[in-house]
mmCIF file of C-alpha atoms and ligand atoms in Angstrom:
data_model
loop_
_atom_site.group_PDB
_atom_site.id
_atom_site.type_symbol
_atom_site.label_atom_id
_atom_site.label_comp_id
_atom_site.label_asym_id
_atom_site.label_seq_id
_atom_site.Cartn_x
_atom_site.Cartn_y
_atom_site.Cartn_z
ATOM 1 C CA MET A 901 -20.240 5.983 3.414
ATOM 2 C CA ASN A 902 -19.438 9.511 2.286
ATOM 3 C CA ARG A 903 -17.509 11.365 5.038
ATOM 4 C CA ILE A 904 -13.948 10.092 4.908
ATOM 5 C CA VAL A 905 -10.703 10.813 6.770
ATOM 6 C CA VAL A 906 -7.491 9.640 5.076
ATOM 7 C CA THR A 907 -4.370 9.246 7.251
ATOM 8 C CA GLY A 908 -0.916 9.209 5.656
ATOM 9 C CA ALA A 909 -2.469 11.176 2.781
ATOM 10 C CA ALA A 910 0.801 12.724 1.580
ATOM 11 C CA GLY A 911 2.326 9.307 0.862
ATOM 12 C CA GLN A 912 2.652 7.205 -2.280
ATOM 13 C CA VAL A 913 -0.785 5.599 -1.859
ATOM 14 C CA GLY A 914 -2.513 8.408 0.036
ATOM 15 C CA SER A 915 -1.870 11.133 -2.522
ATOM 16 C CA GLU A 916 -3.672 9.103 -5.204
ATOM 17 C CA MET A 917 -6.315 7.625 -2.876
ATOM 18 C CA VAL A 918 -7.421 11.108 -1.808
ATOM 19 C CA GLU A 919 -7.938 12.214 -5.404
ATOM 20 C CA ALA A 920 -9.854 9.040 -6.296
ATOM 21 C CA LEU A 921 -12.091 9.314 -3.227
ATOM 22 C CA ARG A 922 -12.783 12.997 -3.961
ATOM 23 C CA ASP A 923 -13.695 12.181 -7.564
ATOM 24 C CA ARG A 924 -16.174 9.664 -6.211
ATOM 25 C CA TYR A 925 -17.641 11.306 -3.088
ATOM 26 C CA GLY A 926 -16.890 15.021 -3.510
ATOM 27 C CA ARG A 927 -13.930 17.182 -2.544
ATOM 28 C CA ASP A 928 -15.128 18.358 0.861
ATOM 29 C CA ALA A 929 -16.275 14.886 1.920
ATOM 30 C CA VAL A 930 -12.650 13.692 2.047
ATOM 31 C CA LEU A 931 -10.322 15.158 4.683
ATOM 32 C CA ALA A 932 -6.647 14.487 3.950
ATOM 33 C CA THR A 933 -4.323 14.230 6.978
ATOM 34 C CA ASP A 934 -0.636 13.474 7.470
ATOM 35 C CA ILE A 935 2.138 14.222 9.949
ATOM 36 C CA ARG A 936 3.940 16.122 7.160
ATOM 37 C CA GLU A 937 2.509 18.836 4.951
ATOM 38 C CA PRO A 938 1.840 17.749 1.375
ATOM 39 C CA GLY A 939 3.527 19.730 -1.426
ATOM 40 C CA ASP A 940 0.830 22.408 -1.533
ATOM 41 C CA PRO A 941 -1.671 22.047 1.352
ATOM 42 C CA GLY A 942 -3.997 24.627 -0.238
ATOM 43 C CA GLU A 943 -4.113 22.772 -3.537
ATOM 44 C CA PHE A 944 -4.349 19.397 -1.734
ATOM 45 C CA GLY A 945 -7.002 20.574 0.746
ATOM 46 C CA PRO A 946 -9.052 20.066 2.720
ATOM 47 C CA PHE A 947 -5.961 19.020 4.713
ATOM 48 C CA ARG A 948 -5.163 18.871 8.434
ATOM 49 C CA PRO A 949 -1.883 17.875 10.088
ATOM 50 C CA LEU A 950 -2.365 14.710 12.159
ATOM 51 C CA ASP A 951 0.019 12.437 14.067
ATOM 52 C CA VAL A 952 -1.769 9.086 14.285
ATOM 53 C CA THR A 953 0.158 8.151 17.433
ATOM 54 C CA ASN A 954 -1.826 10.843 19.290
ATOM 55 C CA PRO A 955 -5.175 9.251 20.256
ATOM 56 C CA HIS A 956 -6.826 12.557 21.202
ATOM 57 C CA ALA A 957 -5.876 14.170 17.910
ATOM 58 C CA VAL A 958 -7.156 11.161 15.933
ATOM 59 C CA ALA A 959 -10.486 11.272 17.788
ATOM 60 C CA GLU A 960 -10.841 15.038 17.371
ATOM 61 C CA VAL A 961 -10.180 14.923 13.613
ATOM 62 C CA VAL A 962 -12.635 12.069 13.024
ATOM 63 C CA ARG A 963 -15.358 13.713 15.160
ATOM 64 C CA SER A 964 -14.954 17.229 13.769
ATOM 65 C CA HIS A 965 -15.172 15.908 10.188
ATOM 66 C CA ALA A 966 -18.225 13.780 11.204
ATOM 67 C CA ALA A 967 -16.441 10.930 9.431
ATOM 68 C CA ASP A 968 -18.077 7.552 8.906
ATOM 69 C CA CYS A 969 -15.017 5.984 7.274
ATOM 70 C CA VAL A 970 -11.233 6.119 7.753
ATOM 71 C CA TYR A 971 -8.741 5.091 5.075
ATOM 72 C CA HIS A 972 -5.796 4.472 7.399
ATOM 73 C CA LEU A 973 -2.624 4.722 5.282
ATOM 74 C CA ALA A 974 -0.095 6.217 7.742
ATOM 75 C CA ALA A 975 2.751 3.758 8.247
ATOM 76 C CA ILE A 976 6.517 3.204 8.297
ATOM 77 C CA LEU A 977 7.489 0.814 5.489
ATOM 78 C CA SER A 978 9.874 -2.139 5.503
ATOM 79 C CA ALA A 979 13.346 -0.717 4.831
ATOM 80 C CA ARG A 980 12.765 2.419 6.899
ATOM 81 C CA GLY A 981 11.289 0.230 9.638
ATOM 82 C CA GLU A 982 14.518 -1.768 9.916
ATOM 83 C CA SER A 983 16.404 1.519 10.519
ATOM 84 C CA ALA A 984 13.914 2.618 13.183
ATOM 85 C CA PRO A 985 12.060 -0.424 14.557
ATOM 86 C CA GLN A 986 10.749 1.340 17.662
ATOM 87 C CA GLN A 987 9.232 4.127 15.558
ATOM 88 C CA ALA A 988 7.777 1.565 13.146
ATOM 89 C CA TRP A 989 6.027 -0.208 16.011
ATOM 90 C CA ALA A 990 4.756 3.065 17.511
ATOM 91 C CA VAL A 991 3.330 4.369 14.228
ATOM 92 C CA ASN A 992 2.079 1.115 12.708
ATOM 93 C CA MET A 993 0.561 -0.453 15.829
ATOM 94 C CA GLY A 994 -0.168 2.669 17.890
ATOM 95 C CA GLY A 995 -1.716 4.437 14.908
ATOM 96 C CA LEU A 996 -3.913 1.484 13.975
ATOM 97 C CA TYR A 997 -5.061 1.001 17.573
ATOM 98 C CA ASN A 998 -6.006 4.681 17.821
ATOM 99 C CA VAL A 999 -7.943 4.532 14.550
ATOM 100 C CA LEU A 1000 -9.786 1.323 15.499
ATOM 101 C CA GLU A 1001 -10.677 2.749 18.912
ATOM 102 C CA VAL A 1002 -12.195 5.899 17.468
ATOM 103 C CA ALA A 1003 -13.951 3.789 14.813
ATOM 104 C CA ARG A 1004 -15.458 1.652 17.582
ATOM 105 C CA ARG A 1005 -16.725 4.719 19.447
ATOM 106 C CA GLU A 1006 -17.907 6.701 16.412
ATOM 107 C CA GLY A 1007 -19.238 3.835 14.259
ATOM 108 C CA CYS A 1008 -16.763 4.296 11.388
ATOM 109 C CA SER A 1009 -15.667 1.726 8.858
ATOM 110 C CA VAL A 1010 -11.885 1.351 8.430
ATOM 111 C CA PHE A 1011 -9.688 0.429 5.466
ATOM 112 C CA THR A 1012 -6.121 -0.594 6.397
ATOM 113 C CA PRO A 1013 -3.624 -2.039 3.930
ATOM 114 C CA SER A 1014 -1.514 -4.970 4.983
ATOM 115 C CA SER A 1015 1.300 -6.169 2.716
ATOM 116 C CA ILE A 1016 3.129 -9.136 1.219
ATOM 117 C CA ALA A 1017 5.519 -8.262 4.078
ATOM 118 C CA ALA A 1018 3.086 -10.051 6.419
ATOM 119 C CA PHE A 1019 4.681 -13.282 5.158
ATOM 120 C CA GLY A 1020 8.140 -14.586 6.036
ATOM 121 C CA PRO A 1021 10.823 -17.111 5.133
ATOM 122 C CA SER A 1022 8.796 -20.120 6.335
ATOM 123 C CA THR A 1023 5.755 -19.172 4.210
ATOM 124 C CA PRO A 1024 5.235 -21.202 1.005
ATOM 125 C CA ALA A 1025 6.617 -18.729 -1.549
ATOM 126 C CA ASP A 1026 5.099 -19.802 -4.884
ATOM 127 C CA PRO A 1027 2.199 -19.753 -4.722
ATOM 128 C CA THR A 1028 1.527 -18.202 -1.309
ATOM 129 C CA PRO A 1029 -1.975 -19.269 -0.230
ATOM 130 C CA GLN A 1030 -4.485 -16.850 1.295
ATOM 131 C CA ASP A 1031 -4.346 -18.647 4.653
ATOM 132 C CA THR A 1032 -0.876 -19.905 5.494
ATOM 133 C CA ILE A 1033 2.153 -19.593 7.797
ATOM 134 C CA GLN A 1034 2.887 -15.945 8.737
ATOM 135 C CA ARG A 1035 6.155 -15.544 10.618
ATOM 136 C CA PRO A 1036 7.756 -12.403 9.103
ATOM 137 C CA ASN A 1037 11.226 -11.385 10.263
ATOM 138 C CA THR A 1038 10.952 -7.599 9.806
ATOM 139 C CA VAL A 1039 9.352 -5.228 12.295
ATOM 140 C CA TYR A 1040 7.156 -3.918 9.456
ATOM 141 C CA GLY A 1041 5.941 -7.455 8.742
ATOM 142 C CA VAL A 1042 5.283 -8.108 12.414
ATOM 143 C CA THR A 1043 3.125 -4.963 12.613
ATOM 144 C CA LYS A 1044 1.270 -5.982 9.434
ATOM 145 C CA VAL A 1045 0.350 -9.456 10.776
ATOM 146 C CA ALA A 1046 -0.640 -7.973 14.134
ATOM 147 C CA GLY A 1047 -2.645 -5.282 12.328
ATOM 148 C CA GLU A 1048 -4.562 -7.873 10.306
ATOM 149 C CA LEU A 1049 -5.406 -9.745 13.507
ATOM 150 C CA LEU A 1050 -6.295 -6.605 15.483
ATOM 151 C CA SER A 1051 -8.623 -5.443 12.696
ATOM 152 C CA ASP A 1052 -10.323 -8.863 12.613
ATOM 153 C CA TYR A 1053 -10.643 -8.677 16.417
ATOM 154 C CA TYR A 1054 -12.311 -5.251 16.308
ATOM 155 C CA HIS A 1055 -14.767 -6.592 13.745
ATOM 156 C CA GLU A 1056 -15.594 -9.746 15.653
ATOM 157 C CA ARG A 1057 -15.572 -8.249 19.171
ATOM 158 C CA PHE A 1058 -16.992 -4.765 18.548
ATOM 159 C CA GLY A 1059 -18.634 -4.958 15.118
ATOM 160 C CA VAL A 1060 -16.269 -2.430 13.520
ATOM 161 C CA ASP A 1061 -16.549 -2.707 9.714
ATOM 162 C CA ALA A 1062 -12.790 -3.125 9.219
ATOM 163 C CA ARG A 1063 -11.520 -4.291 5.820
ATOM 164 C CA GLY A 1064 -8.105 -4.577 4.193
ATOM 165 C CA VAL A 1065 -5.843 -6.102 1.586
ATOM 166 C CA ARG A 1066 -2.272 -7.311 1.392
ATOM 167 C CA TYR A 1067 -0.865 -4.998 -1.243
ATOM 168 C CA PRO A 1068 2.137 -6.193 -3.240
ATOM 169 C CA GLY A 1069 4.787 -3.640 -4.252
ATOM 170 C CA LEU A 1070 3.008 -0.631 -5.753
ATOM 171 C CA ILE A 1071 4.319 1.187 -8.826
ATOM 172 C CA SER A 1072 3.299 4.782 -9.536
ATOM 173 C CA TYR A 1073 4.529 8.056 -11.016
ATOM 174 C CA LEU A 1074 2.810 10.729 -8.895
ATOM 175 C CA THR A 1075 4.437 10.479 -5.445
ATOM 176 C CA PRO A 1076 7.753 8.698 -4.807
ATOM 177 C CA PRO A 1077 7.703 5.652 -2.499
ATOM 178 C CA GLY A 1078 8.463 6.116 1.183
ATOM 179 C CA GLY A 1079 11.240 3.694 2.167
ATOM 180 C CA GLY A 1080 10.197 0.196 1.131
ATOM 181 C CA THR A 1081 12.021 -2.798 -0.306
ATOM 182 C CA THR A 1082 9.977 -2.667 -3.527
ATOM 183 C CA ASP A 1083 11.004 0.965 -4.200
ATOM 184 C CA PHE A 1084 13.409 -0.301 -6.904
ATOM 185 C CA ALA A 1085 10.404 -1.083 -9.110
ATOM 186 C CA VAL A 1086 9.455 2.618 -9.095
ATOM 187 C CA GLU A 1087 12.986 4.067 -9.169
ATOM 188 C CA ILE A 1088 13.857 2.019 -12.256
ATOM 189 C CA TYR A 1089 11.242 3.909 -14.303
ATOM 190 C CA TYR A 1090 12.278 7.357 -13.031
ATOM 191 C CA GLU A 1091 15.952 6.623 -13.755
ATOM 192 C CA ALA A 1092 15.238 5.023 -17.139
ATOM 193 C CA VAL A 1093 13.409 8.134 -18.329
ATOM 194 C CA ALA A 1094 15.840 10.603 -16.730
ATOM 195 C CA HIS A 1095 19.214 8.912 -17.385
ATOM 196 C CA GLY A 1096 18.687 5.725 -19.430
ATOM 197 C CA ARG A 1097 20.300 3.566 -16.746
ATOM 198 C CA TYR A 1098 19.627 2.249 -13.232
ATOM 199 C CA THR A 1099 21.671 0.638 -10.475
ATOM 200 C CA CYS A 1100 19.407 -1.823 -8.677
ATOM 201 C CA PHE A 1101 19.756 -2.656 -4.977
ATOM 202 C CA LEU A 1102 18.205 -6.142 -5.458
ATOM 203 C CA GLY A 1103 19.666 -8.968 -7.507
ATOM 204 C CA PRO A 1104 18.547 -9.557 -11.120
ATOM 205 C CA GLU A 1105 16.347 -12.624 -10.495
ATOM 206 C CA THR A 1106 14.576 -11.444 -7.327
ATOM 207 C CA GLN A 1107 10.897 -12.100 -8.072
ATOM 208 C CA LEU A 1108 8.136 -10.220 -6.234
ATOM 209 C CA ASP A 1109 4.453 -9.441 -6.708
ATOM 210 C CA MET A 1110 3.662 -5.952 -7.999
ATOM 211 C CA MET A 1111 0.682 -3.816 -8.997
ATOM 212 C CA TYR A 1112 0.130 -0.527 -10.791
ATOM 213 C CA MET A 1113 -1.335 2.169 -8.531
ATOM 214 C CA PRO A 1114 -4.601 2.707 -10.484
ATOM 215 C CA ASP A 1115 -5.472 -0.962 -9.891
ATOM 216 C CA ALA A 1116 -4.585 -0.719 -6.193
ATOM 217 C CA ILE A 1117 -6.754 2.372 -5.687
ATOM 218 C CA ARG A 1118 -9.723 1.035 -7.653
ATOM 219 C CA GLY A 1119 -9.532 -2.375 -5.948
ATOM 220 C CA SER A 1120 -9.352 -0.843 -2.455
ATOM 221 C CA ILE A 1121 -12.422 1.327 -3.030
ATOM 222 C CA GLU A 1122 -14.285 -1.642 -4.553
ATOM 223 C CA LEU A 1123 -13.532 -3.688 -1.422
ATOM 224 C CA MET A 1124 -14.893 -0.904 0.804
ATOM 225 C CA GLU A 1125 -18.094 -0.677 -1.267
ATOM 226 C CA VAL A 1126 -18.892 -4.389 -1.618
ATOM 227 C CA ASP A 1127 -21.721 -5.985 0.389
ATOM 228 C CA PRO A 1128 -19.995 -7.183 3.604
ATOM 229 C CA GLU A 1129 -22.101 -10.354 3.511
ATOM 230 C CA SER A 1130 -19.823 -11.595 0.703
ATOM 231 C CA LEU A 1131 -16.621 -11.162 2.767
ATOM 232 C CA HIS A 1132 -14.995 -13.959 4.729
ATOM 233 C CA HIS A 1133 -11.355 -12.706 4.750
ATOM 234 C CA ARG A 1134 -12.133 -9.162 5.813
ATOM 235 C CA ASN A 1135 -8.737 -7.672 6.639
ATOM 236 C CA ALA A 1136 -6.068 -9.512 4.742
ATOM 237 C CA PHE A 1137 -6.976 -10.292 1.166
ATOM 238 C CA ASN A 1138 -3.995 -11.328 -0.938
ATOM 239 C CA MET A 1139 -4.061 -8.971 -3.936
ATOM 240 C CA THR A 1140 -1.707 -8.995 -6.907
ATOM 241 C CA ALA A 1141 -1.457 -8.099 -10.580
ATOM 242 C CA MET A 1142 1.919 -9.390 -11.820
ATOM 243 C CA GLN A 1143 5.217 -10.954 -10.790
ATOM 244 C CA VAL A 1144 8.389 -9.114 -11.809
ATOM 245 C CA THR A 1145 12.156 -9.317 -11.417
ATOM 246 C CA PRO A 1146 14.591 -6.431 -12.004
ATOM 247 C CA GLU A 1147 15.535 -8.204 -15.263
ATOM 248 C CA SER A 1148 11.923 -8.472 -16.488
ATOM 249 C CA LEU A 1149 11.295 -4.821 -15.624
ATOM 250 C CA ALA A 1150 14.427 -3.832 -17.546
ATOM 251 C CA ALA A 1151 13.292 -5.871 -20.559
ATOM 252 C CA ALA A 1152 9.848 -4.216 -20.506
ATOM 253 C CA ILE A 1153 11.491 -0.769 -20.318
ATOM 254 C CA ARG A 1154 13.771 -1.603 -23.278
ATOM 255 C CA GLU A 1155 10.636 -1.963 -25.435
ATOM 256 C CA HIS A 1156 10.336 1.843 -25.062
ATOM 257 C CA ILE A 1157 13.938 2.882 -24.321
ATOM 258 C CA PRO A 1158 16.150 0.395 -26.251
ATOM 259 C CA GLU A 1159 19.399 1.856 -24.913
ATOM 260 C CA PHE A 1160 18.355 1.372 -21.241
ATOM 261 C CA THR A 1161 20.963 -0.420 -19.100
ATOM 262 C CA ILE A 1162 20.731 -1.912 -15.612
ATOM 263 C CA GLU A 1163 23.542 -2.636 -13.163
ATOM 264 C CA TYR A 1164 23.466 -4.273 -9.751
ATOM 265 C CA ASP A 1165 24.825 -3.128 -6.392
ATOM 266 C CA VAL A 1166 22.997 -5.405 -3.995
ATOM 267 C CA ASP A 1167 22.043 -4.028 -0.574
ATOM 268 C CA PRO A 1168 22.174 -7.068 1.763
ATOM 269 C CA VAL A 1169 19.509 -5.697 4.115
ATOM 270 C CA ARG A 1170 16.878 -5.109 1.442
ATOM 271 C CA GLN A 1171 17.877 -8.285 -0.432
ATOM 272 C CA ALA A 1172 17.287 -10.328 2.736
ATOM 273 C CA ILE A 1173 13.885 -8.703 3.183
ATOM 274 C CA ALA A 1174 12.904 -9.391 -0.434
ATOM 275 C CA ASP A 1175 14.117 -12.994 -0.164
ATOM 276 C CA SER A 1176 11.829 -13.514 2.843
ATOM 277 C CA TRP A 1177 8.719 -12.461 0.868
ATOM 278 C CA PRO A 1178 6.544 -14.469 -1.540
ATOM 279 C CA ARG A 1179 7.449 -14.910 -5.197
ATOM 280 C CA ARG A 1180 3.778 -15.183 -6.178
ATOM 281 C CA ILE A 1181 0.723 -14.772 -3.991
ATOM 282 C CA ASP A 1182 -2.579 -16.510 -4.686
ATOM 283 C CA ASP A 1183 -5.295 -13.844 -4.730
ATOM 284 C CA SER A 1184 -8.228 -16.120 -5.590
ATOM 285 C CA ALA A 1185 -10.036 -15.243 -2.321
ATOM 286 C CA ALA A 1186 -10.158 -11.563 -3.389
ATOM 287 C CA ARG A 1187 -11.332 -12.577 -6.861
ATOM 288 C CA ASP A 1188 -14.040 -14.885 -5.453
ATOM 289 C CA GLU A 1189 -15.264 -12.780 -2.502
ATOM 290 C CA TRP A 1190 -15.344 -9.272 -4.025
ATOM 291 C CA GLY A 1191 -14.578 -9.631 -7.696
ATOM 292 C CA TRP A 1192 -10.966 -8.363 -7.677
ATOM 293 C CA LYS A 1193 -9.409 -8.249 -11.160
ATOM 294 C CA PRO A 1194 -6.378 -6.174 -12.213
ATOM 295 C CA GLU A 1195 -6.450 -4.151 -15.438
ATOM 296 C CA TYR A 1196 -2.699 -3.544 -15.901
ATOM 297 C CA ASP A 1197 -0.081 -6.165 -16.745
ATOM 298 C CA LEU A 1198 3.663 -5.414 -17.001
ATOM 299 C CA ALA A 1199 3.515 -4.187 -20.608
ATOM 300 C CA ALA A 1200 0.493 -1.902 -20.078
ATOM 301 C CA MET A 1201 1.909 -0.488 -16.842
ATOM 302 C CA THR A 1202 5.320 0.162 -18.402
ATOM 303 C CA ALA A 1203 3.815 2.039 -21.355
ATOM 304 C CA ASP A 1204 1.700 4.200 -19.017
ATOM 305 C CA MET A 1205 4.524 4.871 -16.523
ATOM 306 C CA ILE A 1206 6.948 5.945 -19.219
ATOM 307 C CA ALA A 1207 4.383 8.137 -20.976
ATOM 308 C CA HIS A 1208 3.546 9.964 -17.722
ATOM 309 C CA LEU A 1209 7.172 10.380 -16.645
ATOM 310 C CA ARG A 1210 8.142 11.680 -20.087
ATOM 311 C CA ALA A 1211 5.240 14.142 -20.035
ATOM 312 C CA ARG A 1212 6.507 15.597 -16.740
ATOM 313 C CA ARG A 1213 9.989 16.361 -18.068
HETATM 314 P P1 NAD B 2467 4.384 6.181 2.351
HETATM 315 O O1 NAD B 2467 5.591 5.994 3.202
HETATM 316 O O2 NAD B 2467 4.542 6.683 0.976
HETATM 317 O O3 NAD B 2467 3.331 7.099 3.086
HETATM 318 C C1 NAD B 2467 3.041 6.938 4.459
HETATM 319 C C2 NAD B 2467 2.650 8.291 4.994
HETATM 320 O O4 NAD B 2467 2.451 8.141 6.415
HETATM 321 C C3 NAD B 2467 3.722 9.372 4.784
HETATM 322 O O5 NAD B 2467 3.184 10.455 4.058
HETATM 323 C C4 NAD B 2467 4.123 9.769 6.195
HETATM 324 O O6 NAD B 2467 4.365 11.155 6.342
HETATM 325 C C5 NAD B 2467 2.897 9.349 7.006
HETATM 326 N N1 NAD B 2467 3.195 9.137 8.417
HETATM 327 C C6 NAD B 2467 4.298 8.577 8.968
HETATM 328 N N2 NAD B 2467 4.205 8.633 10.310
HETATM 329 C C7 NAD B 2467 3.023 9.228 10.596
HETATM 330 C C8 NAD B 2467 2.358 9.558 11.822
HETATM 331 N N3 NAD B 2467 2.907 9.317 13.014
HETATM 332 N N4 NAD B 2467 1.145 10.167 11.734
HETATM 333 C C9 NAD B 2467 0.591 10.438 10.527
HETATM 334 N N5 NAD B 2467 1.180 10.173 9.358
HETATM 335 C C10 NAD B 2467 2.381 9.554 9.400
HETATM 336 O O7 NAD B 2467 3.619 4.763 2.348
HETATM 337 P P2 NAD B 2467 2.551 4.250 1.284
HETATM 338 O O8 NAD B 2467 3.286 3.478 0.279
HETATM 339 O O9 NAD B 2467 1.660 5.341 0.883
HETATM 340 O O10 NAD B 2467 1.774 3.196 2.201
HETATM 341 C C11 NAD B 2467 0.433 3.361 2.585
HETATM 342 C C12 NAD B 2467 -0.041 2.069 3.196
HETATM 343 O O11 NAD B 2467 0.019 1.033 2.210
HETATM 344 C C13 NAD B 2467 0.809 1.574 4.376
HETATM 345 O O12 NAD B 2467 0.001 0.932 5.320
HETATM 346 C C14 NAD B 2467 1.731 0.563 3.730
HETATM 347 O O13 NAD B 2467 2.175 -0.393 4.654
HETATM 348 C C15 NAD B 2467 0.797 -0.039 2.710
HETATM 349 N N6 NAD B 2467 1.503 -0.703 1.623
HETATM 350 C C16 NAD B 2467 2.177 0.036 0.697
HETATM 351 C C17 NAD B 2467 2.842 -0.612 -0.327
HETATM 352 C C18 NAD B 2467 3.614 0.129 -1.384
HETATM 353 O O14 NAD B 2467 4.279 -0.501 -2.230
HETATM 354 N N7 NAD B 2467 3.550 1.481 -1.405
HETATM 355 C C19 NAD B 2467 2.819 -2.022 -0.395
HETATM 356 C C20 NAD B 2467 2.153 -2.728 0.580
HETATM 357 C C21 NAD B 2467 1.471 -2.059 1.582
HETATM 358 C C1 AKB B 2468 7.741 -2.198 1.138
HETATM 359 O O1 AKB B 2468 8.556 -2.577 0.280
HETATM 360 O O2 AKB B 2468 7.988 -2.056 2.330
HETATM 361 C C2 AKB B 2468 6.324 -1.974 0.684
HETATM 362 C C3 AKB B 2468 5.519 -3.217 0.867
HETATM 363 C C4 AKB B 2468 5.577 -4.298 -0.140
HETATM 364 O O3 AKB B 2468 4.843 -3.354 1.846
HETATM 365 N N1 AKB B 2468 6.331 -1.514 -0.672
#
């Protein structure tokens, strides 16, 4: 595996995944694509514009790059999805179908992230087992469950080497998040460093799984490189590093910025989404089947986030 196309490459995950894949496989081996231009396409290149809802364009890009692997990251996230459910379905399901179809024809492997959003209010919330009830009540969650199943189907029916994880909320300092419910866990760091205060759109005790981006990137690449013989849950590994609440994040930030204050102005839409998600997922299948282990806990992540955000000011 060394000719890779990344979709959604200008996003929060994609921008860091592209750099990590290029460090590993070489700059020209990794073609970054997105429907929107990244900050500096020349600097970010090789880059090509690509709308994943266009099957011909997806096929042409994969063929012309002679790709043998697609990291499929283009998606509409949970909060944005609730504002535009039809678009979320078109991008999340149409894009995945187009990628799996070209992978079937061209013999590519495919990495597609699912999410803790694939669970819903009737799922056991603490801990959430690997295999359990999945009846999400957001359009994003519906596309994530369907995407897990479609990827499994393409593996079982057509032999496509499709793999994936259920990411928790991802925290990073390079590229801002793109319209999710867990965006507060990124915004809080930006606002703490810039202004010393943050108004949170979720309530103080809302507990969710989170992970620092370097762990998410490393873990995803490790999954794609592991011997497939060891994998039973190919497309939907629960994956987590820590459980946080707005209050615990604020306390961790105060270790570095003692004057930091947090206020609450709860957004009922995003609060309802967060309340429908797990409080703690059980990621023992990922640990057992491909050796997943996070390196960052809340304290280590907070120190690194604040150092990087301060350095950019
Ligand atoms: P993001 O919103 O930051 O980036 C998604 C990218 O997809 C954007 O750059 C956007 O321009 C692009 N895109 C949208 N429509 C497109 C289209 N029609 N064609 C091509 N590109 C299009 O999202 P992200 O956080 O980078 O998410 C990447 C993947 O990880 C998604 O599958 C998401 O569901 C999953 N995930 C992310 C998180 C998180 O906390 N960031 C958590 C769980 C799962
Ligand atoms: C979102 O909040 O929508 C994403 C996710 C957890 O999938 N960050």
